[in-house]
Amino acid sequence: MLICFLVTSSLSFLLLLLKSRPLKILSSRRTCFRVSLVLDRHRSPVPVRPLRLSVKEKMSPASGADNAEESKGGVSPLLDLPELALECILEKLPPDGLLSMSGVCTALRDRCRSDYFWDKHMKQKWDRVVGPSASKVWQLGLASRRDNGDSNQGKQKGLLRLFSLVWPCSWAGERINIGQDRTCSLPHDSSVMSWYIALETGRFWFPAQVYNRENGHAGFMLSCYDAELSYDFQTDTFRARYPPHGRRAMALETGVTWERLRSPPVDTSPHDLHLSDCLKDLCPGDHVEIQWRRNKEFPYGWWYGVVGHLESCDRNENYCRCLSSDAVVLEFNQYSAGSRWSRTTIDRRNHREEGNEVDGFYGGIRKLRTDDEISAWKRIWPTGLLE
Amino acid sequence: MASSRKITLRSSDGESFEVEEAVAVESQTIKHMIEDDCADNAIPLPNVTSKILAKVIEYCKKHVDASKAEDRVNDEDLKAWDAAFIKVDQVDQATLFDLILAANYLNIKSLLDLTCQTVADMIKGNLFPVRNEWLNFTFSIANRELVLVCLTEWVAHRRLFCS
């Protein structure tokens, strides 16, 4: 009986492969309607046979043939629809609706898992905070899980192994501990759906940057630090894990809201110096971010500042020569005027890393070019001046 | 300038409907037929019954009229009209699906969007009669993470060879 099952399920898989997802719009070709009618008939989706075969597959927990028959009846009007219409319906579903529908039968499962739908959901929800660096980490993780997964597969018995080859069994070989440690249960397949779920359930810790870390700690005001984030869907906030700060252990912060996050704008690791490419263009009034760290053991954070006028300049627009001088003044107006943090000067021509153990080290500088970036900093401006 | 030419559409059960050209060309399929001069006599639509064709024409007429009006208020009114138009068919699922098929065949994007959104809403609201015990089970779970995890396991068919 198992062999029969195997054969029928492989057949259905193959049939579905042959009729793989055609995303064509209903033809607006200028053919006479009779021809397009014929085309329509052939384009009618989902071979009925896999649906009948898949009735056996729907072994719900309470099982029984009646149950399977009922479900087939409920869903077949959907599957009889033309491909475009079905796609139109599925793309209007929210992610959990999509996931639910994918559990109904094989035909729907294969459609609902398609990257086409999940790309949209990823973009809508995660695009702002999940950037190329997170994507890289995900791909690397996939590759290593795939390599390690082989050893797990060896443990599976013969027939089970065969099943996992026939179906894209993405979570094969992993035990999922619900509510327990979430780090060890991530999939092998590279579908966008897996990525979305890994993000949504908080299983995947992705690299991003957090503004005003540690709940508005005064020592970090108007800064942005790299961290690993994990989403908590129950509160719609994030847990942030900051890398060790010198001798200080890894810090964990909870309740980080969406506005305090961004994906890293440059591909520089927090321990590396960013190579500044905007030094020549910096003139008074420009908004910038500069790397700063207390000492060489600590990671850099990005700090917001504004380019100011030289002391010698009388701030007259027509006579300002600050752009042509070698020195660039950076003002950090969140600090009071007398504070040692409120101003610093860097060398336009040779700036790399400058500073000392007392005042910290100023590293690479980035000019903020978009209004979005500038307003993101302005939004988190502290209410009072800092010392 | 839209001509006031009348187009005759014939449904599968032989009934003829005379509509203005502006209304008929809401359907891209009919529009192409007209442009290709296939429409000198009545246009036969063997895929669409008279009942459905009447509804489609009602929809197209309303939308053509709405686009002629100048003031913006009509957007909300139109949406309300659409909602009322389709609500009737939520009760009668067969008509809803026939409308989807007709909108697809006749290539009327806005009607297709409207009908598909209705089905999607029914699925979301669990009004869609999908009798799958697994789905019933998952909808009753309060813990959303558990749902996501369980559904993903189901999707990967682990249950199949674990039992």
XYZ file of C-alpha atoms in Angstrom:
550
model
C 0.000 0.000 0.000
C 2.875 2.279 0.759
C 4.382 1.499 -2.635
C 1.077 2.430 -4.284
C 1.097 5.637 -2.356
C 4.657 6.325 -3.432
C 3.825 5.785 -7.078
C 0.736 7.939 -7.036
C 2.435 10.748 -5.207
C 5.446 10.746 -7.521
C 3.039 10.823 -10.439
C 1.211 13.789 -9.047
C 4.453 15.598 -8.386
C 5.628 14.959 -11.936
C 2.320 16.052 -13.413
C 2.453 19.262 -11.440
C 6.010 19.840 -12.582
C 4.895 19.523 -16.193
C 2.128 22.033 -15.770
C 4.289 24.388 -13.800
C 2.953 27.775 -12.993
C 2.147 29.796 -16.083
C 1.826 33.432 -15.147
C 0.384 34.669 -18.380
C -2.348 37.251 -18.495
C -5.400 36.116 -20.403
C -4.407 36.577 -23.975
C -5.148 39.940 -25.400
C -3.991 38.689 -28.707
C -6.087 39.727 -31.586
C -7.290 36.284 -32.438
C -10.819 35.552 -33.335
C -12.769 34.579 -30.274
C -13.179 30.999 -31.425
C -9.470 30.379 -31.254
C -9.117 32.035 -27.899
C -11.960 29.876 -26.658
C -9.989 26.812 -27.575
C -6.913 28.246 -25.942
C -8.908 28.818 -22.809
C -10.007 25.237 -22.606
C -6.454 24.010 -22.852
C -5.301 26.564 -20.394
C -7.699 25.425 -17.750
C -5.505 24.845 -14.800
C -4.648 22.024 -12.529
C -5.047 18.628 -14.065
C -7.914 17.042 -12.248
C -6.071 13.757 -11.805
C -3.534 15.005 -9.260
C -6.390 16.402 -7.247
C -8.050 13.003 -7.096
C -4.769 11.352 -6.305
C -4.011 13.876 -3.648
C -7.166 12.922 -1.812
C -5.125 10.093 -0.321
C -2.465 12.493 0.829
C -4.712 14.580 2.957
C -4.253 12.456 6.012
C -5.553 14.828 8.580
C -4.970 13.958 12.193
C -8.376 12.350 12.491
C -7.954 10.769 9.043
C -10.715 8.826 7.364
C -11.927 8.885 3.793
C -15.020 10.991 4.540
C -12.909 13.838 5.752
C -10.756 13.830 2.643
C -13.780 13.700 0.356
C -15.336 16.670 2.105
C -12.224 18.777 1.708
C -11.927 17.933 -1.937
C -15.503 19.082 -2.464
C -14.899 22.356 -0.663
C -11.883 23.360 -2.625
C -12.502 22.162 -6.175
C -14.399 25.286 -7.314
C -11.186 27.194 -6.605
C -9.045 24.774 -8.512
C -11.361 24.848 -11.520
C -10.750 28.548 -11.953
C -8.380 29.772 -14.648
C -4.823 30.258 -13.504
C -4.971 34.032 -13.642
C -8.061 34.211 -11.462
C -6.656 31.816 -8.891
C -3.464 33.819 -8.780
C -5.493 36.979 -8.402
C -7.223 35.491 -5.363
C -4.068 34.150 -3.773
C -2.209 37.396 -4.117
C -4.894 39.176 -2.144
C -4.423 36.854 0.815
C -2.338 37.885 3.816
C 0.647 35.666 4.682
C -1.147 33.452 7.174
C -4.054 33.027 4.788
C -1.596 31.967 2.132
C 0.038 29.548 4.497
C -3.313 28.092 5.517
C -4.344 27.561 1.919
C -1.080 25.834 1.194
C -2.075 23.152 3.673
C -5.269 22.213 1.902
C -4.029 20.083 -0.961
C -0.959 19.573 -3.116
C -2.164 21.719 -5.979
C -2.717 24.694 -3.728
C 0.407 24.004 -1.763
C 2.611 24.331 -4.808
C 0.940 27.547 -5.831
C 0.936 29.101 -2.396
C 4.610 28.435 -1.862
C 5.525 30.351 -4.982
C 8.068 33.147 -4.570
C 5.812 35.427 -6.591
C 3.413 35.905 -3.659
C 5.979 35.897 -0.912
C 8.196 38.481 -2.599
C 5.341 40.929 -2.251
C 4.839 40.216 1.423
C 8.567 40.445 2.099
C 8.728 43.781 0.360
C 5.727 45.159 2.138
C 6.742 44.254 5.640
C 10.478 43.704 5.768
C 12.050 45.734 3.027
C 13.030 48.656 5.195
C 14.896 46.748 7.850
C 16.114 43.651 6.073
C 18.821 44.580 3.624
C 21.492 42.913 1.497
C 23.632 42.052 4.532
C 20.766 40.124 6.118
C 20.177 38.368 2.826
C 23.824 37.346 2.702
C 23.694 35.914 6.197
C 20.569 33.966 5.285
C 22.147 32.478 2.164
C 25.272 31.479 4.052
C 23.156 29.870 6.748
C 21.210 27.961 4.100
C 24.364 26.631 2.535
C 25.752 25.431 5.830
C 22.453 23.878 6.889
C 22.276 22.086 3.602
C 25.717 20.660 4.120
C 24.929 19.596 7.651
C 21.547 18.314 6.621
C 23.113 15.512 4.635
C 24.269 13.863 7.803
C 20.744 14.056 9.191
C 19.281 12.572 6.075
C 21.503 9.568 6.403
C 19.724 8.793 9.631
C 16.326 8.641 7.953
C 15.092 5.241 6.989
C 14.963 4.130 3.356
C 11.388 5.029 2.371
C 11.395 8.300 4.270
C 14.534 9.260 2.417
C 12.746 8.556 -0.855
C 9.847 10.789 0.166
C 12.122 13.674 0.952
C 13.629 13.367 -2.506
C 10.263 13.384 -4.241
C 8.868 16.355 -2.385
C 10.600 19.623 -1.680
C 10.633 18.796 1.966
C 12.057 21.974 3.304
C 12.166 21.249 6.985
C 13.272 17.633 6.718
C 15.457 16.281 9.407
C 14.900 19.143 11.844
C 12.986 18.810 15.032
C 11.123 21.937 15.825
C 10.879 22.802 19.471
C 7.935 25.017 19.887
C 8.441 27.716 22.436
C 11.886 26.416 23.322
C 15.197 27.431 21.931
C 14.517 28.747 18.494
C 17.958 28.835 17.077
C 18.270 25.307 15.811
C 15.249 24.900 13.610
C 15.690 26.604 10.265
C 14.926 25.244 6.815
C 17.189 24.141 3.997
C 15.319 25.517 1.030
C 15.902 28.885 -0.501
C 12.279 29.908 -1.002
C 11.196 33.383 -0.011
C 8.442 31.788 2.032
C 10.907 30.046 4.321
C 12.772 33.257 4.793
C 9.608 35.153 5.598
C 8.546 32.577 8.162
C 12.006 32.477 9.704
C 11.861 36.244 10.137
C 8.286 36.283 11.345
C 8.766 33.619 14.003
C 11.976 35.215 15.211
C 14.050 32.153 14.445
C 16.367 34.102 12.211
C 18.511 36.767 13.843
C 19.351 39.259 11.137
C 21.914 42.065 11.131
C 20.542 45.586 11.233
C 21.159 48.865 13.014
C 19.357 50.297 16.012
C 18.962 53.993 16.759
C 19.414 55.197 20.332
C 20.302 51.822 21.668
C 19.417 50.524 25.074
C 16.167 52.353 25.479
C 17.484 55.837 24.967
C 20.558 55.499 27.134
C 22.057 58.969 27.357
C 25.459 57.702 26.389
C 24.159 56.553 23.017
C 21.776 59.322 22.070
C 21.576 60.025 18.333
C 23.716 57.091 17.457
C 23.047 53.991 15.461
C 24.689 50.700 16.360
C 24.855 47.355 14.632
C 23.020 44.505 16.259
C 21.329 41.219 15.514
C 17.566 41.427 15.599
C 14.881 38.858 16.147
C 11.215 39.634 15.688
C 8.660 38.975 18.406
C 5.348 38.690 16.621
C 3.312 38.855 19.805
C 4.358 42.399 20.626
C 5.336 43.488 17.090
C 8.750 44.537 18.407
C 12.251 43.173 18.232
C 14.903 41.730 20.493
C 18.314 43.219 19.795
C 21.630 41.571 20.553
C 24.562 43.955 20.570
C 28.082 42.626 20.075
C 30.347 42.707 23.137
C 31.570 46.195 24.004
C 35.116 45.645 25.148
C 34.881 43.761 28.403
C 31.176 44.335 28.629
C 29.271 41.214 27.671
C 26.770 40.999 24.869
C 23.863 43.297 25.665
C 20.271 42.318 24.988
C 17.490 44.803 24.527
C 13.823 43.974 24.121
C 10.905 46.008 22.899
C 12.753 47.694 20.025
C 10.142 49.273 17.774
C 10.158 49.389 13.987
C 11.020 53.119 13.803
C 14.252 52.538 15.638
C 15.563 50.122 13.059
C 17.210 50.400 9.718
C 19.141 48.116 7.432
C 22.850 48.987 7.303
C 23.294 51.633 4.605
C 26.866 50.641 3.853
C 28.520 47.284 3.693
C 31.093 48.029 6.389
C 31.386 45.823 9.419
C 31.201 47.719 12.728
C 34.776 46.772 13.461
C 36.135 48.128 10.197
C 36.858 51.675 9.236
C 34.536 53.039 6.590
C 36.363 54.672 3.718
C 34.922 58.140 3.382
C 34.208 59.194 -0.177
C 32.426 62.476 0.456
C 35.160 64.531 2.120
C 35.678 66.766 -0.887
C 32.028 67.762 -1.010
C 31.366 68.513 2.624
C 30.174 72.044 3.158
C 28.382 73.817 5.989
C 24.831 72.641 6.448
C 25.404 69.103 5.237
C 24.038 66.323 7.396
C 26.482 63.538 8.104
C 27.026 60.373 10.060
C 30.412 59.553 11.431
C 31.821 56.416 12.956
C 32.946 56.775 16.537
C 34.212 54.397 19.178
C 35.529 54.790 22.673
C 38.671 52.766 22.045
C 40.041 50.360 19.543
C 38.495 47.307 21.192
C 34.950 48.527 20.787
C 32.845 48.340 17.635
C 32.005 51.580 15.834
C 28.631 53.228 16.063
C 27.333 55.804 13.605
C 26.722 59.245 15.079
C 24.703 62.029 13.575
C 26.169 65.472 13.062
C 26.045 68.557 10.906
C 28.900 70.238 9.078
C 29.474 73.628 10.597
C 31.407 76.761 9.695
C 35.022 77.318 10.646
C 35.629 79.659 13.545
C 37.214 82.112 11.175
C 34.190 82.228 8.944
C 31.635 84.965 9.481
C 28.869 82.720 8.197
C 27.994 85.009 5.382
C 26.661 82.944 2.535
C 28.419 84.931 -0.125
C 31.806 84.976 1.536
C 31.951 81.565 3.124
C 35.135 79.778 2.094
C 34.756 76.769 4.315
C 34.419 74.426 1.360
C 37.902 75.205 0.153
C 39.633 74.808 3.489
C 41.328 71.632 4.589
C 39.588 71.498 7.929
C 35.971 70.387 8.250
C 34.049 71.238 11.372
C 31.480 68.769 12.610
C 28.851 69.900 15.063
C 26.841 67.620 17.291
C 24.096 69.913 18.409
C 22.446 67.412 20.675
C 25.146 68.359 23.151
C 25.279 71.707 24.897
C 27.734 74.215 23.502
C 30.299 73.788 26.245
C 30.398 69.999 26.044
C 33.500 68.327 24.626
C 31.300 66.234 22.390
C 29.652 69.128 20.652
C 32.353 69.811 18.058
C 35.205 68.145 16.316
C 37.396 68.941 13.364
C 38.625 66.572 10.739
C 41.112 66.913 7.944
C 39.392 66.988 4.590
C 42.363 65.608 2.725
C 43.658 62.861 4.901
C 40.933 61.846 7.239
C 40.989 58.245 8.302
C 40.710 57.620 11.986
C 41.519 60.348 14.463
C 41.283 60.637 18.175
C 42.588 59.480 21.495
C 41.667 57.332 24.454
C 39.966 60.219 26.214
C 37.742 61.597 23.502
C 37.349 58.437 21.524
C 38.124 57.844 17.880
C 36.325 59.380 14.944
C 36.307 57.123 11.914
C 34.695 57.093 8.483
C 32.122 59.667 7.526
C 29.015 59.413 5.380
C 27.040 62.250 3.883
C 23.258 61.917 4.223
C 21.707 62.552 0.874
C 18.054 61.684 1.258
C 15.397 63.457 3.275
C 14.266 60.141 4.709
C 17.602 59.519 6.345
C 17.771 63.002 7.786
C 14.247 62.934 9.134
C 14.901 59.514 10.694
C 17.561 61.162 12.844
C 15.475 64.227 13.575
C 12.627 62.031 14.786
C 14.705 60.656 17.623
C 16.149 63.983 18.746
C 16.318 64.081 22.524
C 14.068 66.457 24.387
C 16.822 68.125 26.385
C 20.440 68.947 25.632
C 23.062 66.444 26.660
C 26.279 67.152 28.489
C -15.079 61.009 -28.471
C -16.914 57.800 -27.832
C -19.339 56.903 -30.520
C -22.843 56.012 -29.505
C -22.725 52.898 -31.609
C -24.636 49.979 -30.208
C -23.076 46.555 -29.918
C -25.083 43.381 -29.627
C -23.831 40.637 -27.337
C -25.314 37.182 -27.446
C -25.089 34.899 -24.438
C -24.652 31.144 -24.532
C -28.389 30.575 -24.129
C -29.203 32.722 -27.136
C -30.309 35.910 -25.423
C -29.198 39.175 -27.023
C -28.112 42.279 -25.154
C -27.707 45.626 -26.823
C -25.162 47.896 -25.174
C -23.360 51.072 -26.004
C -19.910 50.621 -27.438
C -18.376 52.488 -24.481
C -19.823 49.913 -22.116
C -18.882 46.954 -24.279
C -15.256 47.969 -24.551
C -14.814 47.747 -20.791
C -14.085 44.188 -21.805
C -10.675 44.032 -23.478
C -11.714 40.872 -25.290
C -14.713 42.568 -26.889
C -12.642 45.656 -27.550
C -10.136 43.670 -29.587
C -12.890 41.935 -31.463
C -14.402 45.250 -32.407
C -11.046 46.592 -33.495
C -10.476 43.497 -35.566
C -13.843 43.936 -37.206
C -15.191 40.644 -35.937
C -18.190 42.457 -34.573
C -20.353 43.391 -37.475
C -23.200 41.253 -36.324
C -23.873 40.186 -32.802
C -20.861 39.062 -30.807
C -21.464 35.531 -29.555
C -20.205 34.801 -26.057
C -20.659 31.056 -25.686
C -18.886 30.994 -22.346
C -21.271 33.361 -20.620
C -24.887 32.711 -19.691
C -27.530 35.427 -19.922
C -27.816 35.685 -16.154
C -24.128 36.403 -15.763
C -23.913 38.577 -18.837
C -26.693 40.756 -17.458
C -24.715 41.275 -14.260
C -21.522 41.999 -16.125
C -23.266 44.570 -18.269
C -24.783 46.155 -15.174
C -21.290 46.425 -13.671
C -19.716 47.884 -16.780
C -22.520 50.381 -17.259
C -22.135 51.656 -13.726
C -18.402 52.062 -14.090
C -18.632 53.830 -17.427
C -21.219 56.238 -16.003
C -19.080 56.861 -12.929
C -16.043 57.719 -15.002
C -18.019 60.376 -16.860
C -18.980 62.247 -13.700
C -16.688 65.058 -12.664
C -16.591 65.107 -8.887
C -14.338 62.854 -6.827
C -17.018 61.882 -4.351
C -18.070 59.249 -6.785
C -15.066 57.107 -5.825
C -16.504 56.211 -2.448
C -19.991 55.874 -3.868
C -18.645 53.562 -6.519
C -16.888 51.442 -3.931
C -20.098 51.193 -1.935
C -21.987 50.255 -5.064
C -19.386 47.567 -5.848
C -19.703 46.167 -2.349
C -23.473 45.957 -2.624
C -23.201 44.491 -6.123
C -20.982 41.663 -4.996
C -22.518 41.041 -1.604
C -25.513 39.425 -3.200
C -23.221 36.855 -4.694
C -21.431 35.978 -1.513
C -24.532 34.065 -0.630
C -24.618 32.390 -3.981
C -21.124 31.075 -4.447
C -21.830 29.548 -7.846
C -22.710 32.963 -9.287
C -19.601 34.461 -7.753
C -17.413 31.909 -9.462
C -19.280 32.309 -12.730
C -18.602 36.025 -12.490
C -14.922 35.330 -12.004
C -14.869 33.102 -15.052
C -16.744 35.695 -17.091
C -14.487 38.535 -15.941
C -11.482 36.418 -16.849
C -12.813 35.441 -20.267
C -14.000 38.934 -21.102
C -10.828 40.414 -19.620
C -12.399 43.027 -17.368
C -9.651 43.709 -14.851
C -11.641 45.718 -12.331
C -14.394 43.125 -12.127
C -11.833 40.355 -11.788
C -10.131 42.242 -8.967
C -13.442 42.828 -7.231
C -14.575 39.218 -7.411
C -11.187 37.804 -6.444
C -10.939 40.170 -3.500
C -14.325 38.893 -2.361
C -13.151 35.301 -2.450
C -9.937 36.255 -0.655
C -11.990 37.993 2.027
C -14.119 34.912 2.412
C -11.028 32.779 2.854
C -9.625 35.230 5.381
C -12.877 35.308 7.263
C -13.048 31.549 7.225
C -16.307 31.771 5.346
C -14.968 29.705 2.535
C -16.219 26.176 2.932
C -12.904 24.435 2.943
C -13.456 21.402 5.058
C -10.039 20.406 6.041
C -9.632 19.241 9.535
C -6.117 20.540 9.667
C -7.328 24.014 8.767
C -10.080 23.897 11.347
C -7.535 22.868 13.900
C -5.128 25.644 13.022
C -7.757 28.359 12.981
C -8.632 27.505 16.512
C -5.112 27.890 17.831
C -4.555 31.171 19.580
C -0.773 31.102 19.497
C 0.136 32.444 16.109
C 3.646 31.159 16.187
C 2.388 27.679 16.780
C 0.150 28.095 13.772
C 3.001 29.221 11.583
C 5.232 26.399 12.690
C 2.547 23.746 12.421
C 1.451 24.917 9.024
C 4.967 24.909 7.739
C 5.412 21.378 8.944
C 2.189 20.426 7.232
C 3.299 22.121 4.073
C 6.433 20.058 4.099
C 4.286 16.966 4.567
C 6.168 15.747 7.539
C 2.954 14.464 8.994
C 2.650 12.060 6.125
C 5.544 9.923 6.955
C 5.669 10.498 10.641
C 2.447 8.632 11.369
